[in-house]
Short mmCIF file of C-alpha atoms in Angstrom, two decimals:
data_model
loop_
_atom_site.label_atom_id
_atom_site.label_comp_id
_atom_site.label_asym_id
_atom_site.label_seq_id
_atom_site.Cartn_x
_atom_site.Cartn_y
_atom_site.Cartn_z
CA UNK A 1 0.00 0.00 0.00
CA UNK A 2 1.28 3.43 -0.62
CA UNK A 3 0.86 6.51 1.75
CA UNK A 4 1.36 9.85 0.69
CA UNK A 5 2.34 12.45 2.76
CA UNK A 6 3.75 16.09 2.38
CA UNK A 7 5.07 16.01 6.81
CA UNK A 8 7.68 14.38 7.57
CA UNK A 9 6.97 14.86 11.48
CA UNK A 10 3.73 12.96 11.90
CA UNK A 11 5.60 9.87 10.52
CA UNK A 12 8.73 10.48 12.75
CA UNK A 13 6.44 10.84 15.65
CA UNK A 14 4.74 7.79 15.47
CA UNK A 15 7.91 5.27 14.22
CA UNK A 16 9.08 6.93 18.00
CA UNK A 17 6.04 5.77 20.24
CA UNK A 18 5.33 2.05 18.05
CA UNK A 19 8.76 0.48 18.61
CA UNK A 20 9.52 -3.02 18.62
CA UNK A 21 9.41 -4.94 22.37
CA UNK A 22 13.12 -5.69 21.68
CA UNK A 23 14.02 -1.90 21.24
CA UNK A 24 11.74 -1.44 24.53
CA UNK A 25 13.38 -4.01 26.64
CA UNK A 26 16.48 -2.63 25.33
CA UNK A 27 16.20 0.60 26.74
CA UNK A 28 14.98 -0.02 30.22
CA UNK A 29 17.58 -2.43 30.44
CA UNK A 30 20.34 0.29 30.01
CA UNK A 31 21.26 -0.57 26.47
CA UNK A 32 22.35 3.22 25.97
CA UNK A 33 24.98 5.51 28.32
CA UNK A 34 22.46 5.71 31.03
CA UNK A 35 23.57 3.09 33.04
CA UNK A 36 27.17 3.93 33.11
CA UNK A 37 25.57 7.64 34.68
CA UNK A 38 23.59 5.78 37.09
CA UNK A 39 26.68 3.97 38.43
CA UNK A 40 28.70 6.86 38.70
CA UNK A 41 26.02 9.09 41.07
CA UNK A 42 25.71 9.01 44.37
CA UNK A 43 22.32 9.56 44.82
CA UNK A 44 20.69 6.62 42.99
CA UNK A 45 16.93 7.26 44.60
CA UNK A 46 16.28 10.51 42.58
CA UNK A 47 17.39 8.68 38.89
CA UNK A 48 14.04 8.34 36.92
CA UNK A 49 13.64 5.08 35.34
CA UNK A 50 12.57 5.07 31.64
CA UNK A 51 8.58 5.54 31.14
CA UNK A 52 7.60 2.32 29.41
CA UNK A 53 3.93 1.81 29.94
CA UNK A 54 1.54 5.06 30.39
CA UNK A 55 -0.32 4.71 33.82
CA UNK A 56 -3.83 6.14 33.58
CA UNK A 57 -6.26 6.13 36.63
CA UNK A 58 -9.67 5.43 35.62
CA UNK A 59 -13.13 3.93 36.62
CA UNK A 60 -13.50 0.16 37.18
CA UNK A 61 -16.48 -0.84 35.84
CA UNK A 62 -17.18 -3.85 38.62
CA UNK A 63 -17.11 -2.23 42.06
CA UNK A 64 -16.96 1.94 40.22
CA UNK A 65 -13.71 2.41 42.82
CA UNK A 66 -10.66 3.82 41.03
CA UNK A 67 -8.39 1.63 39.49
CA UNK A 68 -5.06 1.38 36.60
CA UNK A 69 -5.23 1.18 33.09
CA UNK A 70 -1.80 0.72 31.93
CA UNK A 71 -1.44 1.78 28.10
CA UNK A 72 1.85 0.02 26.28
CA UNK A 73 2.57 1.15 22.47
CA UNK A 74 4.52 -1.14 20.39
CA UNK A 75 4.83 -3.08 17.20
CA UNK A 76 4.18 -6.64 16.80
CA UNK A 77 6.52 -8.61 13.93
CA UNK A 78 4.07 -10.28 10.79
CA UNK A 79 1.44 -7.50 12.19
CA UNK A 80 0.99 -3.08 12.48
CA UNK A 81 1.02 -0.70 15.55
CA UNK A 82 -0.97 -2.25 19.06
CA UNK A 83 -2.10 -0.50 21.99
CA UNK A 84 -1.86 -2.98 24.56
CA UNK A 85 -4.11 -2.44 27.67
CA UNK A 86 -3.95 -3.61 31.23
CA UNK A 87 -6.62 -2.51 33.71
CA UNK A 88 -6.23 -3.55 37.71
CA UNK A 89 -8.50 -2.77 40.21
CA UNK A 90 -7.04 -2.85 44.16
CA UNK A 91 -10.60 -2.57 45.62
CA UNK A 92 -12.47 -5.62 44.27
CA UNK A 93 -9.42 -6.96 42.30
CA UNK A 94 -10.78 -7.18 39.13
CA UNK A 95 -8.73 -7.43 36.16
CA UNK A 96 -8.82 -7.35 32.33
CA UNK A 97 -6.37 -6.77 29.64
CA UNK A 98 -7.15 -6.01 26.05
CA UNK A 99 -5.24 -5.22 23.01
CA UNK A 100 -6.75 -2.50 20.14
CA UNK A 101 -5.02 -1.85 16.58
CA UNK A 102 -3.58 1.15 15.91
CA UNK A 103 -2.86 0.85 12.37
CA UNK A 104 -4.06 1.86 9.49
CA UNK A 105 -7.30 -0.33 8.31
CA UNK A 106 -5.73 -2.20 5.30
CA UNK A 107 -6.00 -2.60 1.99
CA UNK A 108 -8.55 -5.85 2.16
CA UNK A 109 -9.89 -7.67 4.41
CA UNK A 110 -7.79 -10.87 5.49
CA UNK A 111 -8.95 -14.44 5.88
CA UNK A 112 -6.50 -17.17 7.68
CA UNK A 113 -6.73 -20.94 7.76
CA UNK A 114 -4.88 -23.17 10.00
CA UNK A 115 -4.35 -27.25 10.44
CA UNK A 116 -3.30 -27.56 14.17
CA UNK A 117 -1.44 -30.81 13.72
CA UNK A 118 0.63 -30.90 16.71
CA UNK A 119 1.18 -30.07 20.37
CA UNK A 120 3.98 -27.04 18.88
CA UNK A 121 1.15 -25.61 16.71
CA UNK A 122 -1.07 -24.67 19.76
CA UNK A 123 2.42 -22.49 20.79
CA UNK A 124 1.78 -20.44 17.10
CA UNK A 125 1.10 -16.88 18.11
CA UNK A 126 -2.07 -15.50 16.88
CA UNK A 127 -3.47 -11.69 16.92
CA UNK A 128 -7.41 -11.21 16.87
CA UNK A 129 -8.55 -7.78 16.20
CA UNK A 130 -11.46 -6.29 17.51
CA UNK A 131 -13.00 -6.65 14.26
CA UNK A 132 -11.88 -10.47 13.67
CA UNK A 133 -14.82 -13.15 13.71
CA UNK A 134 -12.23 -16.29 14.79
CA UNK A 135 -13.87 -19.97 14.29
CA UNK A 136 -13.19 -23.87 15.76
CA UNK A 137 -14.09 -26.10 12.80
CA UNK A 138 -14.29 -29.43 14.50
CA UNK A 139 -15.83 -27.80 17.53
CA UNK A 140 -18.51 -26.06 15.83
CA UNK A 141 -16.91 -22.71 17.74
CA UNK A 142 -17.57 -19.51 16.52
CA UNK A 143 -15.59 -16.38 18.57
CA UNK A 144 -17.62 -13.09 17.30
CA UNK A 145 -15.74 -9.80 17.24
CA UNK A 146 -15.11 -8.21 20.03
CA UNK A 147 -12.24 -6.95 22.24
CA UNK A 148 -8.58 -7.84 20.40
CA UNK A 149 -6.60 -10.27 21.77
CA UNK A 150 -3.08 -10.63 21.31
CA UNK A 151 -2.26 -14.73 22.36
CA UNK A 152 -1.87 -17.96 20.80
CA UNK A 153 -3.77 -21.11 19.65
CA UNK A 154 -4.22 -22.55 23.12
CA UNK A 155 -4.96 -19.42 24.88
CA UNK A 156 -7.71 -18.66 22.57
CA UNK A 157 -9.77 -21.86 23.23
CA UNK A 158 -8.76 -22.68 26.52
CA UNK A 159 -10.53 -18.40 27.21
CA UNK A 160 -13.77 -19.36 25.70
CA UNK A 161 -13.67 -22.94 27.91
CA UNK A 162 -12.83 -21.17 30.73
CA UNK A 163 -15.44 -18.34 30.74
CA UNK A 164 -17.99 -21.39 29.98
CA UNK A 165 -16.99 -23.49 32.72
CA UNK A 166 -17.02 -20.25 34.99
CA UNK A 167 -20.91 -20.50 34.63
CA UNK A 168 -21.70 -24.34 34.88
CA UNK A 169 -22.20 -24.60 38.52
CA UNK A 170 -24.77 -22.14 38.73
CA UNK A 171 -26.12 -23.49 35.68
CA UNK A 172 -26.09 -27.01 36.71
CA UNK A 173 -29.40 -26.42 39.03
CA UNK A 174 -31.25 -23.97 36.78
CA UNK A 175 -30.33 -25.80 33.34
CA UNK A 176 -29.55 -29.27 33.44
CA UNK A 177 -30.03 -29.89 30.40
CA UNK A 178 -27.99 -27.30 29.23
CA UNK A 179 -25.08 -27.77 31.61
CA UNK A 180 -24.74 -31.13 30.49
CA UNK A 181 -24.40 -30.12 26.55
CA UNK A 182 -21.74 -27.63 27.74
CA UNK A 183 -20.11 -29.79 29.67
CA UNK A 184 -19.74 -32.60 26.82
CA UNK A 185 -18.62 -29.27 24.76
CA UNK A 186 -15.78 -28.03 27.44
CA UNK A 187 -14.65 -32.10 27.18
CA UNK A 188 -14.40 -31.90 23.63
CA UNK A 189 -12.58 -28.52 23.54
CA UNK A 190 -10.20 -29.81 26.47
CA UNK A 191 -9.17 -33.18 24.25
CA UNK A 192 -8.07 -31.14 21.72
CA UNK A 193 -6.24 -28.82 24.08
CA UNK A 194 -4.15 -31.94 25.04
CA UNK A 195 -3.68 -33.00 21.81
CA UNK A 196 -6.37 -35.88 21.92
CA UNK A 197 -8.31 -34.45 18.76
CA UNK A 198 -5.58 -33.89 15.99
CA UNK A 199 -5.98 -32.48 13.38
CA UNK A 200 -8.40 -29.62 14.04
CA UNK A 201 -8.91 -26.15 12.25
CA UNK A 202 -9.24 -22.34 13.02
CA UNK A 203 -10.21 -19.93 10.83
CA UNK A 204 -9.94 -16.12 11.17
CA UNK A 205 -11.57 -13.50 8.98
CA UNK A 206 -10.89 -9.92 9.53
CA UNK A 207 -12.45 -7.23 7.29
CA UNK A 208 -10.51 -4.84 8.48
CA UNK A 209 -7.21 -6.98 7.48
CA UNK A 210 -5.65 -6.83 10.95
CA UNK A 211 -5.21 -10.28 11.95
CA UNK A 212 -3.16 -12.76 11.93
CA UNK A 213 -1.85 -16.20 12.95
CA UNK A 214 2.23 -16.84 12.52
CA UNK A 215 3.39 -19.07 10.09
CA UNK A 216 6.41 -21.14 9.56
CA UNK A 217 9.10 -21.58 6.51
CA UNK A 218 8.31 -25.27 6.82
CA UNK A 219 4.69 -25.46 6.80
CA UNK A 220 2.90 -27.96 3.99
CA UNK A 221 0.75 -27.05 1.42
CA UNK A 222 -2.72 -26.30 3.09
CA UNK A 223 -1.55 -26.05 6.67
CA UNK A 224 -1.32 -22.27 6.63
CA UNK A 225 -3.58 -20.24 4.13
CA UNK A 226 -3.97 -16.70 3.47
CA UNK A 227 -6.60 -15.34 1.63
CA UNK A 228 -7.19 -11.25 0.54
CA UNK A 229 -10.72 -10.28 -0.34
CA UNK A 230 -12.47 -7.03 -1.14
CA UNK A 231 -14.79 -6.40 1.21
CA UNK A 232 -18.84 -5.83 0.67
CA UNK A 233 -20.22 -2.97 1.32
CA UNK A 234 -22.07 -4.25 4.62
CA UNK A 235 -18.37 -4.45 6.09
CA UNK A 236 -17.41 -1.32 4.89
CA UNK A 237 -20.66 0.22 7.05
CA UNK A 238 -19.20 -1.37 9.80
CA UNK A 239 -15.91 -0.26 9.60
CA UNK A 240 -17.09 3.12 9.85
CA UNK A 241 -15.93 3.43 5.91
CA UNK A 242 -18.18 5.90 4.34
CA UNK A 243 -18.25 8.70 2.03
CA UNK A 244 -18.73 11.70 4.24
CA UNK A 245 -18.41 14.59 1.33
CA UNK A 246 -21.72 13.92 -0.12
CA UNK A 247 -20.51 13.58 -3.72
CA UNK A 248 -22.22 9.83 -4.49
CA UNK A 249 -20.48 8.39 -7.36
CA UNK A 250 -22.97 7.85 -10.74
CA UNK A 251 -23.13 5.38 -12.68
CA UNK A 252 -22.70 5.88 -15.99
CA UNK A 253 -25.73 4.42 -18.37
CA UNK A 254 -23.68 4.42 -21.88
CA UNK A 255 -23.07 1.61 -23.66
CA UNK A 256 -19.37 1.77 -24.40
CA UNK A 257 -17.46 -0.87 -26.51
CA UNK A 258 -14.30 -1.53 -24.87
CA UNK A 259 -11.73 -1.61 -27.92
CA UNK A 260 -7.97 -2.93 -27.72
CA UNK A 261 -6.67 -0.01 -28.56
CA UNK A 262 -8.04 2.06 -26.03
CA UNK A 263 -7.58 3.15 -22.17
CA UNK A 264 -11.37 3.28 -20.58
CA UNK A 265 -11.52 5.27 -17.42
CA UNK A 266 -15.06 5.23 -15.59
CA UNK A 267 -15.40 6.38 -11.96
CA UNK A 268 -15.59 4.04 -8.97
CA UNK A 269 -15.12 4.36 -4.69
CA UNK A 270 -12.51 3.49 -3.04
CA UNK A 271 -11.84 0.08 -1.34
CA UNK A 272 -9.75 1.49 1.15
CA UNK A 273 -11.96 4.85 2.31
CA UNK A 274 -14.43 4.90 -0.10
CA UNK A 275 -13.61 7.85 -1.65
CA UNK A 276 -14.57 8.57 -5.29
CA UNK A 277 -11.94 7.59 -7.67
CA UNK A 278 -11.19 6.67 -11.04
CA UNK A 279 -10.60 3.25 -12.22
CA UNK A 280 -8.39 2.55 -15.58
CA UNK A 281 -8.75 -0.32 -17.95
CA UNK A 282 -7.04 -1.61 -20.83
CA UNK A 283 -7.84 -4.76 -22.79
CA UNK A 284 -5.04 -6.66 -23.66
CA UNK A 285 -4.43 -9.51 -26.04
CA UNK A 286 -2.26 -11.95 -25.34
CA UNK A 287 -0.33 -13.87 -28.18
CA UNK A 288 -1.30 -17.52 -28.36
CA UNK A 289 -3.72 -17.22 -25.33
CA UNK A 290 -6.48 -15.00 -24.84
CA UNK A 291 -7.76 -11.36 -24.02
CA UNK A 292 -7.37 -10.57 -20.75
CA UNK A 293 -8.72 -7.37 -18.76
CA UNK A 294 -5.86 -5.03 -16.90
CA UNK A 295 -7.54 -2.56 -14.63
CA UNK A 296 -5.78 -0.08 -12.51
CA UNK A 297 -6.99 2.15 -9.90
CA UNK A 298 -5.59 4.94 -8.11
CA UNK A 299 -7.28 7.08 -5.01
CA UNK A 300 -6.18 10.57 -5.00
CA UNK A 301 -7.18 10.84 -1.44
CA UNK A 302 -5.89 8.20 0.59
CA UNK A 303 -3.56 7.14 -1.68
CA UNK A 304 -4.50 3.52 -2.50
CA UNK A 305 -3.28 1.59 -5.48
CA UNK A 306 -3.71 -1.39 -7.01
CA UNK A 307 -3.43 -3.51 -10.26
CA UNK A 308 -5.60 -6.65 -11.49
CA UNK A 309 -6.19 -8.74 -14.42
CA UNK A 310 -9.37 -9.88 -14.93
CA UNK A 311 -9.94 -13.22 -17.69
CA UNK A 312 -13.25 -13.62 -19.33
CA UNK A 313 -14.48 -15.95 -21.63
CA UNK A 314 -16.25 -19.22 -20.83
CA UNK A 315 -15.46 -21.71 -17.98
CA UNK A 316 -13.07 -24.62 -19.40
CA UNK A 317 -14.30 -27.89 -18.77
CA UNK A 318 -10.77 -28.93 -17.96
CA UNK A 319 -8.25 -27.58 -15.86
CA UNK A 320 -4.29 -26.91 -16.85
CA UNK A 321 -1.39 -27.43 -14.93
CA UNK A 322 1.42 -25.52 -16.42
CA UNK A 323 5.00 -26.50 -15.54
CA UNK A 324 7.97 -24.25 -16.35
CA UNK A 325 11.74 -25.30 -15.62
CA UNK A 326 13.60 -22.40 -15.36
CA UNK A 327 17.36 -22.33 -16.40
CA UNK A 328 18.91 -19.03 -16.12
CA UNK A 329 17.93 -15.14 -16.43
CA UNK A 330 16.00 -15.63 -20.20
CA UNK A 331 13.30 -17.60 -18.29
CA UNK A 332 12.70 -14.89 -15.75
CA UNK A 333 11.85 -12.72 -18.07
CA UNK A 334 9.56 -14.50 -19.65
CA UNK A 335 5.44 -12.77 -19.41
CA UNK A 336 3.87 -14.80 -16.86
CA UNK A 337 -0.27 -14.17 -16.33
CA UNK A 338 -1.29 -15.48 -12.66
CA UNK A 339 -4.99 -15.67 -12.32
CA UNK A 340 -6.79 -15.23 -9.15
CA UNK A 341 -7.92 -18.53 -9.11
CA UNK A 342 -4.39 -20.35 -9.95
CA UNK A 343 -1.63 -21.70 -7.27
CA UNK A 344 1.63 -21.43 -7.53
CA UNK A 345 4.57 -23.86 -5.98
CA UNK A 346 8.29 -23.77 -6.66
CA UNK A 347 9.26 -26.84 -5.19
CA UNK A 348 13.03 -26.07 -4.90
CA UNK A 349 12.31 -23.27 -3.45
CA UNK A 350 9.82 -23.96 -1.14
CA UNK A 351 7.47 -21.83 -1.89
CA UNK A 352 4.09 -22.62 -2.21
CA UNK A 353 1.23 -19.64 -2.69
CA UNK A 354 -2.50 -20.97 -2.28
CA UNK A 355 -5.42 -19.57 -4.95
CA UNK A 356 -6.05 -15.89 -4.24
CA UNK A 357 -2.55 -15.21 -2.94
CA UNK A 358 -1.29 -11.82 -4.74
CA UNK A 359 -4.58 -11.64 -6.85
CA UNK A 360 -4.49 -11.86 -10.65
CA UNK A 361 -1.38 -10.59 -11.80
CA UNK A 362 0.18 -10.00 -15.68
CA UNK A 363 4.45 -9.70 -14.79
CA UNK A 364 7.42 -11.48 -15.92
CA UNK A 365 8.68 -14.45 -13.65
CA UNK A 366 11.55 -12.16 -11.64
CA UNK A 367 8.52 -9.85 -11.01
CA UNK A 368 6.26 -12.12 -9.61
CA UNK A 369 9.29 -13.32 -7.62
CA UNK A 370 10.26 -10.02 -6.67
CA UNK A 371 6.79 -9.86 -5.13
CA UNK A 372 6.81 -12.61 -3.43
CA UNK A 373 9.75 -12.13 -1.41
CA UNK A 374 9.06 -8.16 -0.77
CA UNK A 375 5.57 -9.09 0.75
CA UNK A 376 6.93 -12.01 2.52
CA UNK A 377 10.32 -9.60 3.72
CA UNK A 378 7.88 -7.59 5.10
CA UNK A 379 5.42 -9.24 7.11
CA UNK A 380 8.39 -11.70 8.57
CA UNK A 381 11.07 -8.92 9.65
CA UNK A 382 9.44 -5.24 9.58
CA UNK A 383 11.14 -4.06 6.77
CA UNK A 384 8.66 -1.17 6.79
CA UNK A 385 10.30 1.28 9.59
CA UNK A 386 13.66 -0.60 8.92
CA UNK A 387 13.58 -2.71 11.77
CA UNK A 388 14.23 -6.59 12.48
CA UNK A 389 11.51 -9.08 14.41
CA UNK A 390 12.57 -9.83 17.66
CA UNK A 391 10.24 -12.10 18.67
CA UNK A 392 11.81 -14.90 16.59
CA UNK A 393 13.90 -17.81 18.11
CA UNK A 394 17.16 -17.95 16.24
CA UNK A 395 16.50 -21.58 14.61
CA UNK A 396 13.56 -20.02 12.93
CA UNK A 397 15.14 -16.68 11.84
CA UNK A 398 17.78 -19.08 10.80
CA UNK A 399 14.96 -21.22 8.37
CA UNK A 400 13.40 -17.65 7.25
CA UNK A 401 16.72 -16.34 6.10
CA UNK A 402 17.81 -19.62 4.47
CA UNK A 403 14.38 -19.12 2.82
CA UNK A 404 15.04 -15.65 1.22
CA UNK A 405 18.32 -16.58 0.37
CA UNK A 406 16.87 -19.17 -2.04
CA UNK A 407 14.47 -17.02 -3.04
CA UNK A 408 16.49 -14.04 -3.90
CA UNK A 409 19.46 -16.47 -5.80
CA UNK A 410 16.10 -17.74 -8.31
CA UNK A 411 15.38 -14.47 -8.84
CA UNK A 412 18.57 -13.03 -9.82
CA UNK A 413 19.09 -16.30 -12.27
CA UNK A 414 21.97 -17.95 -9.53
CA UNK A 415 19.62 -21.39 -9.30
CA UNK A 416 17.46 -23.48 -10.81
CA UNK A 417 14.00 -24.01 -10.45
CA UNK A 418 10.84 -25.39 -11.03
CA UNK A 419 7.50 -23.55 -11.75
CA UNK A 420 3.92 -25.04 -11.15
CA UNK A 421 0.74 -23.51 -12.17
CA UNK A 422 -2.23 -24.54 -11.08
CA UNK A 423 -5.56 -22.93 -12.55
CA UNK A 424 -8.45 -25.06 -12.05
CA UNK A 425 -10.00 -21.95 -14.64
CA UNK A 426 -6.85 -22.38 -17.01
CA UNK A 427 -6.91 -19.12 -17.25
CA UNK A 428 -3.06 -18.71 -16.42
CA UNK A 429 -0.31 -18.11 -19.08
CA UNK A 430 3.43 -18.68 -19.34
CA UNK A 431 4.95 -17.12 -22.31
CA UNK A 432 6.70 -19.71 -24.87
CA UNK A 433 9.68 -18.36 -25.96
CA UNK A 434 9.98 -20.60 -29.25
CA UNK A 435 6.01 -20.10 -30.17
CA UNK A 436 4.23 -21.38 -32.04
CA UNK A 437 6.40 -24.06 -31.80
CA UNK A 438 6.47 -26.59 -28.37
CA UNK A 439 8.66 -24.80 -25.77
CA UNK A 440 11.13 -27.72 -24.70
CA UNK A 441 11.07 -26.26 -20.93
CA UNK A 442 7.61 -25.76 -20.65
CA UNK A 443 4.88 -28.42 -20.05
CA UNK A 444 1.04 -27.95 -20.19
CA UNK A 445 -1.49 -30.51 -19.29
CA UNK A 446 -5.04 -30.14 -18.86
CA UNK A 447 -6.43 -32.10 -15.70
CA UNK A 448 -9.99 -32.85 -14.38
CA UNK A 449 -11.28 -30.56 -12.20
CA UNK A 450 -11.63 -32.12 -8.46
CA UNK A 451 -15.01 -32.00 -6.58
CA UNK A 452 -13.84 -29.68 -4.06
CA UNK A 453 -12.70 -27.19 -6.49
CA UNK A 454 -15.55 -27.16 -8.59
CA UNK A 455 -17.38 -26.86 -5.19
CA UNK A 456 -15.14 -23.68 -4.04
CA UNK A 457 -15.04 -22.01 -7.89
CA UNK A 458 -19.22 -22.47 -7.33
CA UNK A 459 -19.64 -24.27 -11.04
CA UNK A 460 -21.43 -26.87 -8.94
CA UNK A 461 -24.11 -24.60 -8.84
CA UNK A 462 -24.50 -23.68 -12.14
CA UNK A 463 -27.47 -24.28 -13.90
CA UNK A 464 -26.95 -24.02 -17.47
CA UNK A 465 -29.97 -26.25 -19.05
CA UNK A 466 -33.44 -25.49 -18.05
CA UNK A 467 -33.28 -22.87 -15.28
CA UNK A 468 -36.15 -20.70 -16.92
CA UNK A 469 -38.11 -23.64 -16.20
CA UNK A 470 -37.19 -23.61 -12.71
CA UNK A 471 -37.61 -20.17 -12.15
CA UNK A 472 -41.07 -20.05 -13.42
CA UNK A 473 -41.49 -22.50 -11.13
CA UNK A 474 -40.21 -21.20 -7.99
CA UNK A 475 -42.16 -17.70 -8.78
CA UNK A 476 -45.24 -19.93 -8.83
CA UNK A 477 -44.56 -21.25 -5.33
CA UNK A 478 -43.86 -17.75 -3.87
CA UNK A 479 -47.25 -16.61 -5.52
CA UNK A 480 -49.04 -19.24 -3.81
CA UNK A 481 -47.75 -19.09 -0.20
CA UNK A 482 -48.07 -15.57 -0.42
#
């Protein structure tokens, strides 16, 4: 995403109060010349120790005595800005901590999946906004939104069992019934807190895209998903997203052929704040494949940008799998088109991006690579205010580095690798340098679509063949029970 900004201050200002807990730690520790100071004065009692964590007296909300908030700014690695919150009460000791986002509301809304396979994935760190709806598959669990948590895996569940079993002896006259459903349900949720119920899933999804669950260089294909969406216009309501100037954007009623040679611009809102703003596109064919949309679109206000391709045409009834060995620097520059729907794995690498990672995208090869590695350079060490994670253990920095290594020697044409497309849609493209004759490095095979897929792309629930029919139908039964 890109800001713009004409002060310099406001930025400088706020990269001061969000710093990394390592930086913190670091400076009440004495990491600077303070310490030596402190050792060399007499008079110890009148040194001020560094103000870490804001102390704020306010109202508790359980007895109405005064309590402490405490109020700690930092920056969590693979996430934005926190406030963290701790509130104490000494009257009727009651407690409660909270953490709220102090970022920027991104982009798109975010959507994680994650296999808990093991007793080390419950340890995975996991941040739940205030706007994140987090789910237990197996457990038919749904967390709404509500106050942000900053925790991991086990904490999360073992909260909600907790606050249920708070309740059961109180409901165990009243509600028998009910206490003994819970109960079965706090069993349940307890087995797989011990690691009696492997494999299990959560799922978060965040409109506001400021979530997140930690991943791992070696996780395996489907054990940690990502997905970006745009969100509706429901969740921009709710995100308090709104166009406040009164200048509603209007649609325009002409019917304009969109022609090859031409750049269409029509006006839109804004993903991000819902701004009005203009929206380019460009139709594009591509030699030996198809014509594909580009559409670009750029918000004056908040500064937003982004780029997709868009393919049209009819749905295949086959898939393609498109294979690309890639020898030295020719092959990254070959045109590569990566459709929303298509996955991506470089086995040597081991990278492996799941369907709607990165969107639709028309680059070369090093692009897409390039990409890749910025995104993934960012979320892992904070490249954005030019700081490292510190919340890492060394054998997994270790594994990240050895991944970007790898990742940065394929792009710059110092190893050989494999490419895998996979477009259930084949509606992805890799350029053949010797066309129209076979590319000896490139392989294309069209595959059989899988159940689930067809399930996911929603082509299950087409109805192609006699849906007139139907709907005649159905309009006669909504006439009659009306």
């Amino acid at each position: 995403m890109t800001f713009k900004t004409s002060m310099s201050e406001p930025v400088d200002q706020k990269q001061d109060l969000f710093r990394d807990i390592g930086a913190t730690v670091e400076s009440v520790s004495g990491g600077g010349g303070a310490t030596d100071q402190v050792e060399n004065d007499e008079d110890r009692t009148n040194i001020e120790e560094p103000q870490v964590v804001d102390n704020i007296e306010s109202l508790c909300m359980n007895c109405h005595e005064q309590g402490m908030t405490r109020l700690l700014l930092t920056r969590i690695p693979f996430f934005r800005e926190v406030v963290i919150m701790s509130f104490d009460c000494p009257h009727c000791h009651f407690r409660n901590n909270e953490i709220q986002s102090a970022g920027v509301i991104q982009e798109r809304g975010c959507a994680y999946t994650f296999k808990v396979e093991s007793k080390l994935d419950l340890d995975r760190q996991l941040v739940k906004s205030e706007t994140c709806t987090a789910k237990f598959v197996e457990l038919d669990l749904e967390i709404p939104a509500q106050r942000g948590q900053l925790t991991n895996i086990e904490g999360l569940l073992s909260l909600v069992l907790e606050d249920l079993a708070g309740d059961q002896p109180a409901r165990k006259n009243v509600q028998p019934e009910a206490y003994e459903k819970i109960e079965e349900f706090i069993k349940k949720g307890r087995e797989m807190i011990d690691g009696n119920s492997f494999p299990f899933t959560i799922k978060l999804d965040d409109p506001a895209g400021n979530s997140w669950v930690e991943p791992k260089p070696d996780d395996g294909r489907d054990k940690w998903v990502r997905q970006d969406y745009m969100r509706t216009l429901e969740q921009n309501t709710v995100l308090g997203l709104a166009d406040t100037t009164g200048d509603q954007v209007k649609e325009e009623e002409e019917d304009d052929v969109i022609r090859p040679d031409e750049v269409h611009t029509f006006p839109a809102s804004c993903p991000s704040c819902v701004r009005p703003c203009s929206t380019h596109m460009k139709l594009v064919e591509i030699p030996h494949f198809k014509e594909v949309v580009i559409m670009s679109t750029v918000c004056d206000d908040c500064g937003y940008k982004s780029n997709e391709v868009k393919t049209g045409g009819a749905v295949p009834s086959k898939g393609r799998i498109i294979t690309l060995k890639v020898e030295d620097e020719d092959d990254l520059a070959r045109d590569i088109l990566k459709s929303e729907t298509c996955a991506l794995q470089c086995p040597e690498l081991n990278l492996d991006l799941t369907p709607g990672t990165l969107g639709g995208r028309f680059t070369t090869l090093e692009g897409l690579l390039t990409q890749v590695h910025d995104d993934l350079h960012q979320r892992i060490w904070g490249d954005v205010h030019g700081e490292s994670s510190d919340s890492l253990d060394k054998q997994t920095k270790d594994r990240w580095e050895e991944f970007f290594v790898g990742l940065r020697e394929a792009k710059s044409g110092k190893r050989k690798f494999t490419c895998i497309l996979n477009d259930p849609l084949a509606a992805s493209y890799v350029q053949n340098l010797y066309a129209p004759d076979p590319d000896p490095q490139l392989t294309i095979v069209d595959v059989e679509r899988t159940k689930e897929q067809e399930d996911d792309l929603g082509i299950s629930d087409m109805v192609t063949e006699g849906y007139e029919e139907k709907e005649a139908e159905e309009q006669k039964g909504r006439e009659a029970n009306s």
